[in-house]
XYZ file of C-alpha atoms in Angstrom:
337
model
C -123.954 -73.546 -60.808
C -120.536 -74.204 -62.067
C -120.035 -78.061 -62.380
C -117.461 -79.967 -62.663
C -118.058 -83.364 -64.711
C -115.838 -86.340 -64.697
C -115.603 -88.828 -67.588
C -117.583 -85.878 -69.457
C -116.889 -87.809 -72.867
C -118.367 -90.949 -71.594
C -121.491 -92.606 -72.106
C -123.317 -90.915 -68.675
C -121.448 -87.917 -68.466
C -122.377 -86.735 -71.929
C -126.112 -86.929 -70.857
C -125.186 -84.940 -67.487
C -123.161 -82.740 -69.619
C -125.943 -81.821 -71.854
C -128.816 -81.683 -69.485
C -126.558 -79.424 -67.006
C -126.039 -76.762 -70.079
C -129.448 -77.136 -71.233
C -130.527 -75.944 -67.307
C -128.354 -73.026 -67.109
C -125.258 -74.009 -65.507
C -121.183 -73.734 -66.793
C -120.351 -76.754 -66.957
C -116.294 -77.818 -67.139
C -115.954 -81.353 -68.814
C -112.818 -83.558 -67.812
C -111.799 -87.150 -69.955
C -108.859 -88.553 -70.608
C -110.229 -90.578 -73.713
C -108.875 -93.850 -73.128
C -108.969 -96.521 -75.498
C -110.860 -98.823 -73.068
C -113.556 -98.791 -76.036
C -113.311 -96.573 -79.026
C -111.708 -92.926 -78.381
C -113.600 -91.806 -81.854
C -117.524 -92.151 -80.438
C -115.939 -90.210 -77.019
C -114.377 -87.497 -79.803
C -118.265 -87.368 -81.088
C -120.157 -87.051 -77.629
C -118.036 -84.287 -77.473
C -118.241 -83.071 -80.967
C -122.151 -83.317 -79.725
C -121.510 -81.501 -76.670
C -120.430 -78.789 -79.075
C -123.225 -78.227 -81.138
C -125.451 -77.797 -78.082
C -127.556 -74.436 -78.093
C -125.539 -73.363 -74.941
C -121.768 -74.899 -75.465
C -120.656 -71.258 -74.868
C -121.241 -72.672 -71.163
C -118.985 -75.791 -71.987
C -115.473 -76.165 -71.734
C -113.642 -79.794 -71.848
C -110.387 -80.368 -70.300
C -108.029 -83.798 -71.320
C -106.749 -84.454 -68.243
C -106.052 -87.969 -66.772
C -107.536 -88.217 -62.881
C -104.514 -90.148 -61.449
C -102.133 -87.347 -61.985
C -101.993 -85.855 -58.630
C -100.690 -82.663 -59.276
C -103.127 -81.684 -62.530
C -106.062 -82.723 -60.777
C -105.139 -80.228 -57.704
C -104.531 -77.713 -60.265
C -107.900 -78.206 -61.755
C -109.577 -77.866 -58.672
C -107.571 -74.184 -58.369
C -110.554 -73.013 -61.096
C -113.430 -72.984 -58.090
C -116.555 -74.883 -58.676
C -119.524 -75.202 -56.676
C -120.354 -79.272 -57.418
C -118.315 -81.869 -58.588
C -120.459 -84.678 -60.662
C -117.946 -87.892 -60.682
C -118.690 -90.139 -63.490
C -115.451 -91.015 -64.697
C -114.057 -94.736 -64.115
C -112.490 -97.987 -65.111
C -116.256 -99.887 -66.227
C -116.924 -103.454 -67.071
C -116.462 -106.469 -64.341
C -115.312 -108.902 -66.906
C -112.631 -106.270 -67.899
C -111.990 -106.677 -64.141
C -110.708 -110.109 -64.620
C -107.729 -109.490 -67.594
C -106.528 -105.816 -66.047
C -107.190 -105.544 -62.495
C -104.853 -102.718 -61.824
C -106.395 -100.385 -64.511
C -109.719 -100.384 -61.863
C -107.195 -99.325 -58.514
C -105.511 -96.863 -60.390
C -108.753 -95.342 -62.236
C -111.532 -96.113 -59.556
C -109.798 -95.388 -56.538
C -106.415 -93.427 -56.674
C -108.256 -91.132 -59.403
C -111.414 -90.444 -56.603
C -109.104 -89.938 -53.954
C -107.288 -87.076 -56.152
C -111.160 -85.880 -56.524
C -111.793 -86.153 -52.885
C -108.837 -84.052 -52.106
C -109.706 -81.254 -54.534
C -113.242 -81.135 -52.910
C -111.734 -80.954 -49.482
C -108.987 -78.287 -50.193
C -111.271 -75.999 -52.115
C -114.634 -76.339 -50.230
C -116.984 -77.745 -53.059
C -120.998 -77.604 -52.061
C -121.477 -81.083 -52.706
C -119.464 -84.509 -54.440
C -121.850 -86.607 -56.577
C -120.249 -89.930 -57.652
C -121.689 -93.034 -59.599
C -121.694 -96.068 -57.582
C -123.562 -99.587 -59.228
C -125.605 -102.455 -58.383
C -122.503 -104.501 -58.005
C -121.551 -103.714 -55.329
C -124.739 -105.753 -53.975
C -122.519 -108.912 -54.916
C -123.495 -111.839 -53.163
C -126.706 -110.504 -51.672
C -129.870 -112.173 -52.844
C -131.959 -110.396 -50.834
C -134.769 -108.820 -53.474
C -135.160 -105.617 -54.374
C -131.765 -104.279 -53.228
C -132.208 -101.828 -50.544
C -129.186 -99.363 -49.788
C -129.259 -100.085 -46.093
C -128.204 -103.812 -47.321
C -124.831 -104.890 -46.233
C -122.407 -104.829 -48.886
C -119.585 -106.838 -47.505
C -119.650 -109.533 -49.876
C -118.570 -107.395 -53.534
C -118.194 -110.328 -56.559
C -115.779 -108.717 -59.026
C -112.416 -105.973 -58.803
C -114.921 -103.453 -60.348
C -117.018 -104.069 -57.714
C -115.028 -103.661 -54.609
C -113.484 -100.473 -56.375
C -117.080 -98.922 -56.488
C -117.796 -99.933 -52.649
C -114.221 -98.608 -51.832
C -115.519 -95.296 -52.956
C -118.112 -94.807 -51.248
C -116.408 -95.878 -48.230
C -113.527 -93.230 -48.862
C -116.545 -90.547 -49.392
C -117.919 -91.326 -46.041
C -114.513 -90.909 -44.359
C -114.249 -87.427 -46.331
C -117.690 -86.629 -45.470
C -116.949 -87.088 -41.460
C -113.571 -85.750 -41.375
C -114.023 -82.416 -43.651
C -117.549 -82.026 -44.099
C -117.985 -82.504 -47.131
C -121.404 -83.511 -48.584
C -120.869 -86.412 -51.132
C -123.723 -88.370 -52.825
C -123.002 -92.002 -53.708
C -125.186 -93.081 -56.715
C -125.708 -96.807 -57.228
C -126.721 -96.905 -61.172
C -128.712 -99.749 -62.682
C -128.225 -101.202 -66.291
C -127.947 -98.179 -68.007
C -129.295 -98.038 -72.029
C -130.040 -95.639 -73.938
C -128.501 -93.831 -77.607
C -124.582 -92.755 -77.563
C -124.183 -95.933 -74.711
C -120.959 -98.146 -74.376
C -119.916 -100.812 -77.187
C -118.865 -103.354 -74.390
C -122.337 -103.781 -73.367
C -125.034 -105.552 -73.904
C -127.241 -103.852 -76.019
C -124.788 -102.305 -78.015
C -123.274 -105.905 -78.504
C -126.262 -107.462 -79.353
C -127.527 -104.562 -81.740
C -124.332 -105.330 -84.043
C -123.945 -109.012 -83.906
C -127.904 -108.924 -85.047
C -127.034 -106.608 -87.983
C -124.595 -108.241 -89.041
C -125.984 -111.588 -88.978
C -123.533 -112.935 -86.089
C -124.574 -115.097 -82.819
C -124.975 -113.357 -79.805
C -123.244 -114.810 -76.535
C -126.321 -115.303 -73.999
C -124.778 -115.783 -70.573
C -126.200 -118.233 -67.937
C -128.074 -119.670 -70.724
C -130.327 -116.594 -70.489
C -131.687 -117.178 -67.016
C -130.425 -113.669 -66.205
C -132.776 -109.932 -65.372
C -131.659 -106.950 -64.775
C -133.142 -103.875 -63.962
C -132.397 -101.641 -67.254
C -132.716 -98.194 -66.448
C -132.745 -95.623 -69.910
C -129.981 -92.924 -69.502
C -132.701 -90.153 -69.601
C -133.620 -91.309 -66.236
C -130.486 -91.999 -65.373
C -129.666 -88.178 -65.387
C -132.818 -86.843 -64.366
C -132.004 -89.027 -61.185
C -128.695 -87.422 -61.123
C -129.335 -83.472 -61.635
C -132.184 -83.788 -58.600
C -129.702 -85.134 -56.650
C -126.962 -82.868 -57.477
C -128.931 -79.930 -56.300
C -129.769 -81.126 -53.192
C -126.358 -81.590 -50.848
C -127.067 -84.123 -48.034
C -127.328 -83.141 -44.700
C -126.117 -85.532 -41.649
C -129.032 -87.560 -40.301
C -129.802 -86.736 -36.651
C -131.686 -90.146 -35.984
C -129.009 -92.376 -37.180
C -128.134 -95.509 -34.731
C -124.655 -96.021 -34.283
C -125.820 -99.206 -32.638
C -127.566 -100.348 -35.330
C -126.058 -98.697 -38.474
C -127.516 -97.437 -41.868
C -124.744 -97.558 -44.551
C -126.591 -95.433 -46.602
C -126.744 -92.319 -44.336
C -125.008 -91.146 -41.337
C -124.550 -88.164 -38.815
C -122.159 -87.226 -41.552
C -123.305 -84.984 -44.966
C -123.653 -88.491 -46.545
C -126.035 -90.676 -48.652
C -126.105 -93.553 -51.055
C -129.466 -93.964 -53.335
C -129.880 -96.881 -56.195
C -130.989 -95.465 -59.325
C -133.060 -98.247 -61.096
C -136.406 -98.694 -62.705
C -137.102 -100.568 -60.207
C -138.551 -103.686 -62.738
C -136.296 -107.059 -63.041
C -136.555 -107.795 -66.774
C -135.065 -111.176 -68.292
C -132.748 -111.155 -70.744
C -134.404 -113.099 -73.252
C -137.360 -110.528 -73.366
C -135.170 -107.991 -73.336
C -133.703 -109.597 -76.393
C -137.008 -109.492 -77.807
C -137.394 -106.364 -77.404
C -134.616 -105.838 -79.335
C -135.446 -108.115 -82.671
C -138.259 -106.142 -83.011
C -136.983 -102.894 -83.320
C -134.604 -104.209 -85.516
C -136.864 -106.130 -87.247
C -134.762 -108.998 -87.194
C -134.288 -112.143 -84.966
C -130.917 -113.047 -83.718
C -128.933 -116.339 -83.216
C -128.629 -117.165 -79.504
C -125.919 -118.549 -78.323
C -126.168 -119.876 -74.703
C -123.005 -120.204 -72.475
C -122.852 -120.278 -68.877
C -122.488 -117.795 -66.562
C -119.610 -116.124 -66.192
C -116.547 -115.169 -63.122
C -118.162 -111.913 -61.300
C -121.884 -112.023 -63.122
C -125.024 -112.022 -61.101
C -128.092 -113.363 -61.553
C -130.561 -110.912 -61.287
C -130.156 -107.456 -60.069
C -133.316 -105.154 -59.192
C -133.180 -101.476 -57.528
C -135.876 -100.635 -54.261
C -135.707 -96.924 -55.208
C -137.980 -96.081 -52.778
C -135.679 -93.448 -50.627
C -135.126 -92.123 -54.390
C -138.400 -91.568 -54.452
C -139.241 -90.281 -51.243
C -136.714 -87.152 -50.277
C -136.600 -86.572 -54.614
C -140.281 -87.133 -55.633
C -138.609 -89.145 -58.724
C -138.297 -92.653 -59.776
C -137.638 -93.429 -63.772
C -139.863 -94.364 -66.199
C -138.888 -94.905 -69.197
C -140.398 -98.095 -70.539
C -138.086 -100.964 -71.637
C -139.203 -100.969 -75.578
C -139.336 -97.325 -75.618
C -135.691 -96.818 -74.473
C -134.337 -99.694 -76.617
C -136.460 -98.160 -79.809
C -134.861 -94.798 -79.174
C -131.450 -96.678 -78.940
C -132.115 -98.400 -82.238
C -132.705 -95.561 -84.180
C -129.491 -93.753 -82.333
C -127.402 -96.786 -83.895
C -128.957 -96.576 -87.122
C -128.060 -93.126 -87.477
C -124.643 -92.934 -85.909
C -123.431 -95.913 -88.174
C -125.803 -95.313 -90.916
C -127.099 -99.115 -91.054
């Protein structure tokens, strides 16, 4: 196929990037490099991206998603998927810039949307996230949950968007595929999270900041998963769903080419042992530093991948110790500690 990525320099997209290329299809990159978090390790994904065995088949594009008018000219160059992984992350980043998350979350999708609907792509796969579960305590989170009650900016921005894809999905046809991610690790990740901030405090002999005095768990899902979640689902357009109640609705499917799935490991995992986990890869123990939670944090966040697993055949993997060991040694080498 010929793909279009989003965010193709960012932590996710340069695993989709790669795996795409590595199964055969042209793949067109799009970034805008921000300096949300340092533009040099998005200049090396794609310095990566490169040096692939088949980066004839890549070709990145700067281009900044809010511009109207160079997004519809983008979408001029024909492609038969569109895989949206470019946003505005973090929900405490939510808090200091809030506009930064309209503009990039949901003006930039719409300018996405409208490319997909004025040049017939075969299907729009976007990443969604477990926050937009919010208030719900309900355990594991199922995607025919209500959503209604969104926490942080970030997440209302990420239900917003799958809310616009359903509209575009029953007005134009369009077959879009809303991905709720979980915790993603893994090497080349993001420096504003956890294990990345963790990794360096504990080199460097520094306290780490341990939120809700570490009564937190989250489902970490490794990146390789991540993708391999993605790329199944990529290939697959949705198709509307015939036995869908409009008495008693499904969010995550509808008569409409339309579906939401949670991509998670589908294992809550506290933070302290994930900390753990951590020390001893590094070999070294760090200094905890509990605080309390904070504005737009939950507790504990865990993914019921079970529709995943039942129309894909796939649920991840990965164990946690594996992923963070292969994220260890990524850090070691990148920064040569």
């Amino acid at each position: 196929m010929r793909v279009l990525v989003t965010g193709a320099a960012g932590f996710i997209g340069f695993h989709v990037c790669r795996r795409l290329l590595a199964d055969g299809d042209e793949v067109v990159g799009v970034d805008n490099l921000n300096d949300y978090y340092d533009p040099n390790l998005k200049k090396a994904r794609l310095e990566a991206l490169k040096k692939e065995p088949d980066a004839r088949r890549f070709e990145f594009v700067k281009l900044d998603l809010k511009e109207n008018a160079a997004v519809a000219e983008l979408f001029e160059r024909k492609f038969d998927a569109v895989c949206h992984l470019a946003a505005q992350p973090g929900v405490r980043y939510s808090l200091i810039d809030p506009h930064a998350y309209v503009q990039n979350n949901v003006s930039a999708f719409l300018n996405v949307l409208e490319g997909c609907r004025h040049h017939r792509v075969g299907h729009l796969v976007y990443a969604s996230s477990s926050s937009v579960y919010g208030l719900n305590q309900s355990m594991p989170y199922r995607t025919c949950d209500n959503v209604d009650h969104p926490i942080s900016l970030y997440a209302a921005t990420k239900k917003s968007d799958e809310l616009m894809a359903h509209t575009y999905s029953h007005l134009y046809g369009i077959p879009t595929t809303g991905l709720r991610f979980f915790t993603v690790y893994g090497p080349w990740g993001r420096p504003d999270m956890a294990p990345f901030l963790f990794t360096r405090a504990i080199l460097e002999g520094k306290p780490i900041d341990i939120y809700n005095h570490g009564r937190m768990e989250r489902d970490f899902t490794y990146v390789d998963d991540i993708v391999e979640g993605v790329v199944r689902v990529l290939r697959k357009p949705p198709e509307g769903c015939a036995a869908w109640d409009a008495k008693e609705p499904d969010p995550s499917c509808s008569p409409a080419p339309y579906r939401i799935y949670n991509i998670g490991r589908g294992e809550p995992i506290k933070l302290l042992d994930f900390i753990e986990a951590l020390e001893d890869a590094l070999g070294m123990e760090a200094q905890k530093n509990l605080m309390p939670i904070q504005p737009g944090d939950v507790e504990r966040t865990w993914a019921d991948t079970s529709d995943l697993e039942r129309e894909f055949g796939y649920r991840p993997q990965t164990p946690l110790r594996e992923g963070i060991k292969k994220f260890v040694d990524w850090y070691r080498a990148y920064y040569g500690v």
